[in-house]
CSV table of C-alpha atoms in Angstrom, one decimal:
chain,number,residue,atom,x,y,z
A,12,UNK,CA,63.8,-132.4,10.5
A,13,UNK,CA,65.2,-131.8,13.8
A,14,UNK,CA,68.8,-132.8,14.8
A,15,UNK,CA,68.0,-136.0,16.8
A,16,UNK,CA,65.5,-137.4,14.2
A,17,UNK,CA,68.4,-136.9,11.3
A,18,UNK,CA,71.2,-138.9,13.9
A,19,UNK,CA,68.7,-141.4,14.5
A,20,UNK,CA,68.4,-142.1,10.6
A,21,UNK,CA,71.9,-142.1,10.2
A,22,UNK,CA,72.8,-144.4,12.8
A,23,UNK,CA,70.1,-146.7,11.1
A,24,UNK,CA,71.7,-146.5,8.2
A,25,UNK,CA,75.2,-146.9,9.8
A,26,UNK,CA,74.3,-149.6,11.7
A,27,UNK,CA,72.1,-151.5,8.1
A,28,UNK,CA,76.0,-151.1,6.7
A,29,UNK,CA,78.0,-153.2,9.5
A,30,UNK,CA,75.4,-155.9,8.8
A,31,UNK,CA,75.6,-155.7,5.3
A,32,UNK,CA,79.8,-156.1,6.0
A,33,UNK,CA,78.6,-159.8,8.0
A,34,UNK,CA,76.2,-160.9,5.3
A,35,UNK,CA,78.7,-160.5,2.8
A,36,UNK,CA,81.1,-162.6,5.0
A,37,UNK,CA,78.6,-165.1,5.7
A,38,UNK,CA,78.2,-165.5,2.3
A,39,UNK,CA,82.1,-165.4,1.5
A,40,UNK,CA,82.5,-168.2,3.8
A,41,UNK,CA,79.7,-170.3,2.8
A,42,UNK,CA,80.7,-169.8,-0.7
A,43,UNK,CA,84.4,-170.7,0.0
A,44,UNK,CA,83.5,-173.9,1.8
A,45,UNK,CA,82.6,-175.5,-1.5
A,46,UNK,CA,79.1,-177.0,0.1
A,47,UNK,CA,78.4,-178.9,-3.2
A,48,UNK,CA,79.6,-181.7,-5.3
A,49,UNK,CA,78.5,-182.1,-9.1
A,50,UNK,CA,79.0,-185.4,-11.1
A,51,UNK,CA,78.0,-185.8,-14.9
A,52,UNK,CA,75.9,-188.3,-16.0
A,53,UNK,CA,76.0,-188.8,-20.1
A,54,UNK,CA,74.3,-190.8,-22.5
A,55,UNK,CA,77.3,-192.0,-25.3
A,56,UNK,CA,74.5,-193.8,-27.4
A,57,UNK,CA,71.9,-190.7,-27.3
A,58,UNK,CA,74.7,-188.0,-27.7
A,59,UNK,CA,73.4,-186.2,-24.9
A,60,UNK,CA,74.8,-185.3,-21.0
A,61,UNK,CA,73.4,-184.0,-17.6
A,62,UNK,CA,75.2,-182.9,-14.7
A,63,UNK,CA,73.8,-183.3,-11.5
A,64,UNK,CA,74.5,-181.6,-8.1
A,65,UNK,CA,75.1,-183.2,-4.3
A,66,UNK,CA,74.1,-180.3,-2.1
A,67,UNK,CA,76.5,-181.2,1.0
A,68,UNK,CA,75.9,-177.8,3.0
A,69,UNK,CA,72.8,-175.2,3.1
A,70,UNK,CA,73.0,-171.4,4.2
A,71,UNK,CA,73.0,-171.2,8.2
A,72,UNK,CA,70.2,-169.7,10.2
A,73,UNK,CA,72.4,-167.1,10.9
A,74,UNK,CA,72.8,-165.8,7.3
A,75,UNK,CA,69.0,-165.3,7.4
A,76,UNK,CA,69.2,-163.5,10.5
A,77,UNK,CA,71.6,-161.2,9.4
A,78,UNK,CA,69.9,-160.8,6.4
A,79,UNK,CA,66.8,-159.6,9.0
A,80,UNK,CA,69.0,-157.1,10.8
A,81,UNK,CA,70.0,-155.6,7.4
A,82,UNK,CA,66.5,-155.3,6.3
A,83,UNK,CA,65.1,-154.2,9.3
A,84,UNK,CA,67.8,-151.5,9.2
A,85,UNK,CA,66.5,-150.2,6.2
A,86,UNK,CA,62.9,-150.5,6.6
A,87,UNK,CA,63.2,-148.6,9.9
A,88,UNK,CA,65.7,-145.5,8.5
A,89,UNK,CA,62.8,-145.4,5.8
A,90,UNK,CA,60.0,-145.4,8.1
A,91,UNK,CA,61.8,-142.5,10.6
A,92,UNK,CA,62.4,-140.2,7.9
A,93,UNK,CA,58.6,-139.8,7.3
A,94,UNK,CA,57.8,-140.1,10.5
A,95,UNK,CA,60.0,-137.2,11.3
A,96,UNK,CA,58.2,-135.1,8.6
A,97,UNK,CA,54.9,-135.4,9.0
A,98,UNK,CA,54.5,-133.0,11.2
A,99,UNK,CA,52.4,-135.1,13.4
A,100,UNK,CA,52.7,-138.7,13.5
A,101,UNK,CA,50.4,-140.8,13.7
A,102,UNK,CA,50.4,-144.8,14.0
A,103,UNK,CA,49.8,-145.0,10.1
A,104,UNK,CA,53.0,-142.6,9.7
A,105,UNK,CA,55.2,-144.5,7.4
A,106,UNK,CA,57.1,-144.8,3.9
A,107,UNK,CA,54.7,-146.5,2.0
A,108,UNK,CA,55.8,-149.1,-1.1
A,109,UNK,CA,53.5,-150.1,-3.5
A,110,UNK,CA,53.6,-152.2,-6.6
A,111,UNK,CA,50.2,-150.3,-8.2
A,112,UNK,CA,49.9,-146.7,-9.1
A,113,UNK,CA,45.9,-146.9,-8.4
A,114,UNK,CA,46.9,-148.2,-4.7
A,115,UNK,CA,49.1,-145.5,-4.0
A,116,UNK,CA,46.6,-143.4,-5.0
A,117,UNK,CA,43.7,-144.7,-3.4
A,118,UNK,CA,45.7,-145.3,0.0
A,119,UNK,CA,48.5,-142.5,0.3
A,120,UNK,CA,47.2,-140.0,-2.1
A,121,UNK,CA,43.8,-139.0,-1.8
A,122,UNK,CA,43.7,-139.3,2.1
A,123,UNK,CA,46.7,-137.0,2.3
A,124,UNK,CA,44.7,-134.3,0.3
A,125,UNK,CA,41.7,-134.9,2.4
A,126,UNK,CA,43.6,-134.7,5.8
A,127,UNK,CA,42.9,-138.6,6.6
A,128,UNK,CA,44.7,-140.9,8.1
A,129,UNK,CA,47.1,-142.5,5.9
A,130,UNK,CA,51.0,-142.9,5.7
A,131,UNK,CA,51.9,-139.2,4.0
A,132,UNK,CA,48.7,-137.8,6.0
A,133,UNK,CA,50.8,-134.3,7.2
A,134,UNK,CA,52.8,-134.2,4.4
A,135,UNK,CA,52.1,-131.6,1.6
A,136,UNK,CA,50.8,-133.8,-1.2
A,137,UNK,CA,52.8,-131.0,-3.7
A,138,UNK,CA,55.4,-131.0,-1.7
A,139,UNK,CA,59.2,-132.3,-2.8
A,140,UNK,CA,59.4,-134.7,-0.1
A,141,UNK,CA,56.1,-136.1,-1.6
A,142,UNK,CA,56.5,-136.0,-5.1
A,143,UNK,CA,60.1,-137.5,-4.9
A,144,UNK,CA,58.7,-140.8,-2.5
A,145,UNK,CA,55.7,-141.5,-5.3
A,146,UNK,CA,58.6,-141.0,-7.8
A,147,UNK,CA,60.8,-144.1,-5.8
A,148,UNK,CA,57.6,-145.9,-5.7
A,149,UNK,CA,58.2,-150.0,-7.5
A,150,UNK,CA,55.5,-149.5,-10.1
A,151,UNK,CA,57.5,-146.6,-11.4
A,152,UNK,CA,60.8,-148.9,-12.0
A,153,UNK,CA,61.7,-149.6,-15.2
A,154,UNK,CA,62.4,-153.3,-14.7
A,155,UNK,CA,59.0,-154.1,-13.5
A,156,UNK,CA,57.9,-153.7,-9.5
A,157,UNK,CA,59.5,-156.9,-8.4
A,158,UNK,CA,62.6,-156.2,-9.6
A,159,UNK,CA,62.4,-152.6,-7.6
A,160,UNK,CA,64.7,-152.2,-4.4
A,161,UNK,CA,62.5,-151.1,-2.3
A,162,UNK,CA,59.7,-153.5,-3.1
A,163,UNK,CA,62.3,-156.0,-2.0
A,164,UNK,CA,62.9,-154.2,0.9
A,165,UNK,CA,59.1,-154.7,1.7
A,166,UNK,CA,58.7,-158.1,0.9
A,167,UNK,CA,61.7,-159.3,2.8
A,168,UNK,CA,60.8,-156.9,6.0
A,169,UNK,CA,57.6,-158.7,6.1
A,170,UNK,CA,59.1,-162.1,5.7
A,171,UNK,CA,61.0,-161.4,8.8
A,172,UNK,CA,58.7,-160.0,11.0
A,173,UNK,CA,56.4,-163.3,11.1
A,174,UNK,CA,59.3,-165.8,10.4
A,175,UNK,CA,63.2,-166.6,9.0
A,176,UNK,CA,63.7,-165.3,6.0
A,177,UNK,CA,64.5,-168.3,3.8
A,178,UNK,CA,68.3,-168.1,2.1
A,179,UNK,CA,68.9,-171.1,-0.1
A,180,UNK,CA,71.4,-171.4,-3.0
A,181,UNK,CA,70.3,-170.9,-6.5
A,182,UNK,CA,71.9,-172.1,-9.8
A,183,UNK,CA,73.1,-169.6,-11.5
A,184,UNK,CA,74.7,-169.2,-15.6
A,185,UNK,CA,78.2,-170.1,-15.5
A,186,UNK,CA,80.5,-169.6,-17.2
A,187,UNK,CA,80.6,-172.1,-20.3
A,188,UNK,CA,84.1,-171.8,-21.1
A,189,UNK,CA,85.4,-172.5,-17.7
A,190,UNK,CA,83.0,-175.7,-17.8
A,191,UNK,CA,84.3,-177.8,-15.2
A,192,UNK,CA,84.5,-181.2,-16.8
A,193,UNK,CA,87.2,-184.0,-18.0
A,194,UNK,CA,86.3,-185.5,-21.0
A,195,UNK,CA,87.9,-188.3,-23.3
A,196,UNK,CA,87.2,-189.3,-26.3
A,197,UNK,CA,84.1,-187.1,-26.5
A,198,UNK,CA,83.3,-183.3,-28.0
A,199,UNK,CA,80.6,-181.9,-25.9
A,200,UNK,CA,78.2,-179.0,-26.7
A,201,UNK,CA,77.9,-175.6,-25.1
A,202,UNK,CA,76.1,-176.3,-21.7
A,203,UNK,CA,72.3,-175.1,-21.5
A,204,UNK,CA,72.0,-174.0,-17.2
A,205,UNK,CA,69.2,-174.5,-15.4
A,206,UNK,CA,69.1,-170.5,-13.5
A,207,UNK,CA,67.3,-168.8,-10.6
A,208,UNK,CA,66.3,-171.7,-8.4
A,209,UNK,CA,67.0,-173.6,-5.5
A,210,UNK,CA,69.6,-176.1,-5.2
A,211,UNK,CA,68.8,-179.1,-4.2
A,212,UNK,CA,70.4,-182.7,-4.3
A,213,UNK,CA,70.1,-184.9,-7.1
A,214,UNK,CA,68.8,-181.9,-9.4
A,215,UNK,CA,70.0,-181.3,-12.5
A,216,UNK,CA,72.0,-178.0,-13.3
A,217,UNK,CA,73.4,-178.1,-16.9
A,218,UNK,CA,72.7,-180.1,-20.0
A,219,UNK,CA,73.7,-180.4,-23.6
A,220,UNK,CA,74.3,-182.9,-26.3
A,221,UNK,CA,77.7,-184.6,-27.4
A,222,UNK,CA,79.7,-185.9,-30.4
A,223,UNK,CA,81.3,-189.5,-28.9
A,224,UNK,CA,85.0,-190.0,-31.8
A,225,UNK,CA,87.0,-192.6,-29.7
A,226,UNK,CA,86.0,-195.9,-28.4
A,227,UNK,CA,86.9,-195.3,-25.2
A,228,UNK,CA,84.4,-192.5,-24.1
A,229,UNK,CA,84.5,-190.5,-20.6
A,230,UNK,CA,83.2,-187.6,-18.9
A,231,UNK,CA,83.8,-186.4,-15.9
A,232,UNK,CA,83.3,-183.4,-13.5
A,233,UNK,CA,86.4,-181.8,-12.2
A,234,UNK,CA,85.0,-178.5,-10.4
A,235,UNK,CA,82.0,-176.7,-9.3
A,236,UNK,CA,79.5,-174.2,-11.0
A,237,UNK,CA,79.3,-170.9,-9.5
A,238,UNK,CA,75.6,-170.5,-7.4
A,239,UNK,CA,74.3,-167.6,-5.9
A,240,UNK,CA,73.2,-167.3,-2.3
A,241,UNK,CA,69.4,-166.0,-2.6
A,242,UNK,CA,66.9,-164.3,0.2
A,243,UNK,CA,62.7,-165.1,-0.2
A,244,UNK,CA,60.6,-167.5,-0.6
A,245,UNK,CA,59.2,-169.8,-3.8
A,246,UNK,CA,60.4,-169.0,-6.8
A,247,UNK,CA,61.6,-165.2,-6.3
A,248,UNK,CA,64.5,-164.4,-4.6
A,249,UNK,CA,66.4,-161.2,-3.9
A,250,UNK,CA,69.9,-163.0,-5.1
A,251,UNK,CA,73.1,-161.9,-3.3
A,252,UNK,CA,76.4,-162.1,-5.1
A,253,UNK,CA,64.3,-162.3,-7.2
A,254,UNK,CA,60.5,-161.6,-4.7
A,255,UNK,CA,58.1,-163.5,-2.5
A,256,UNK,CA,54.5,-164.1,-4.2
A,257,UNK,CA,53.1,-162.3,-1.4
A,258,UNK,CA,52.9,-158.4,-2.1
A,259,UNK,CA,54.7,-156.4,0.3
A,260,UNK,CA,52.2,-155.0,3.4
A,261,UNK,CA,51.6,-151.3,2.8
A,262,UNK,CA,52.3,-150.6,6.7
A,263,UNK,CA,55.4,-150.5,8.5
């Protein structure tokens, strides 16, 4: 790798780290300006209790396009460093990312051996460099592919290539002994959290039963849950502090 090539990677990567700095701001901020509300709702006669979130405030555009920047960062520094070893590149020169071993072999492998076009075509298929990119690959990671870095990395480059990525809140577990709730009069269980998904208002994010012993029974929420500020689409998020249900694009 020649000298220009290797500061070009670095100043990707450099440059993926300052955003990262504002997307963890961004988040701070939102975080800190508590943009929900939560109010119980219990049932004295059933024994049971919901509680229930007003979602004042959603992530800013801007979060999302940071979120881009950072991505895009990443992608690219990924996409250079092959490009720079190759040899000679070509317009299918690339760091591939695949979720299936048969498609990484079908579409990097074998046309790499045969001297076709493909993303590793230049690269020796023996080679260190090689080995060590099919070792990274997501259907190698031990969580499954969609819990993989770089098949985030993928999914969330292609989200923002066509449009916004989409950042939303998500419930998360809290904390069950810092529940934030006032009660009089009543014992209530250990809370049961709904995890993972969007916010949204009138929803319901934790529920449990109760024991009512006084006749005078109330309940009351006097805080807010911690949430998590997630990146994707659906149900899967990449959760700052989760994937889109498109696979991620094997090009750059």
């Amino acid at each position: 790798m020649d000298e220009r090539a290797r500061e070009g990677i670095i100043g990707k990567l450099d440059r993926a780290r300052e955003h990262l700095k504002r997307l963890n701001d961004e988040v701070e901020a939102f975080v800190e300006s508590k943009p929900h509300a939560y109010w119980a709702k219990p049932d004295f006669h059933a024994g049971r209790y919901g509680i229930y979130v007003t979602v004042n405030k959603s992530p800013s555009v801007e979060m999302s396009v940071t979120c881009g920047d950072f991505i895009h960062c990443l992608r690219s520094s990924l996409d250079q460093l092959v490009s720079s070893a190759v040899g000679r590149q070509t317009k299918w020169s690339s760091f591939p990312i695949y979720d299936d071993r048969d498609d990484f072999l079908c579409r990097v492998v074998i046309p790499a051996r045969r001297k076709r076009p493909g993303q590793l075509t230049g690269l020796d298929p023996e080679g260190d460099l090689f080995t060590t990119i099919e070792a990274l690959q997501p259907y190698n990671g031990g969580h499954g592919p969609r819990s993989h870095p770089l098949y985030n990395i993928a999914m969330l480059s292609n989200m923002d290539k066509h449009r916004a990525i989409v950042t939303s809140a998500t419930a998360q577990t809290g904390d069950t002994d810092g529940l934030p709730i006032r009660v009089k009069h009543v014992r209530p269980s250990q809370a049961q959290y709904q995890t993972g998904v969007p916010l949204k208002s009138g929803a319901k994010v934790a529920w449990g039963t109760l024991t009512v012993f006084g006749a005078e029974p109330e309940m009351e929420v006097e805080g807010e849950f911690p949430f998590e500020v997630a990146f994707g689409e659906g149900a899967d998020f990449v959760q700052k502090e989760s994937t889109s249900s498109e696979r991620p694009s094997m090009t750059s």
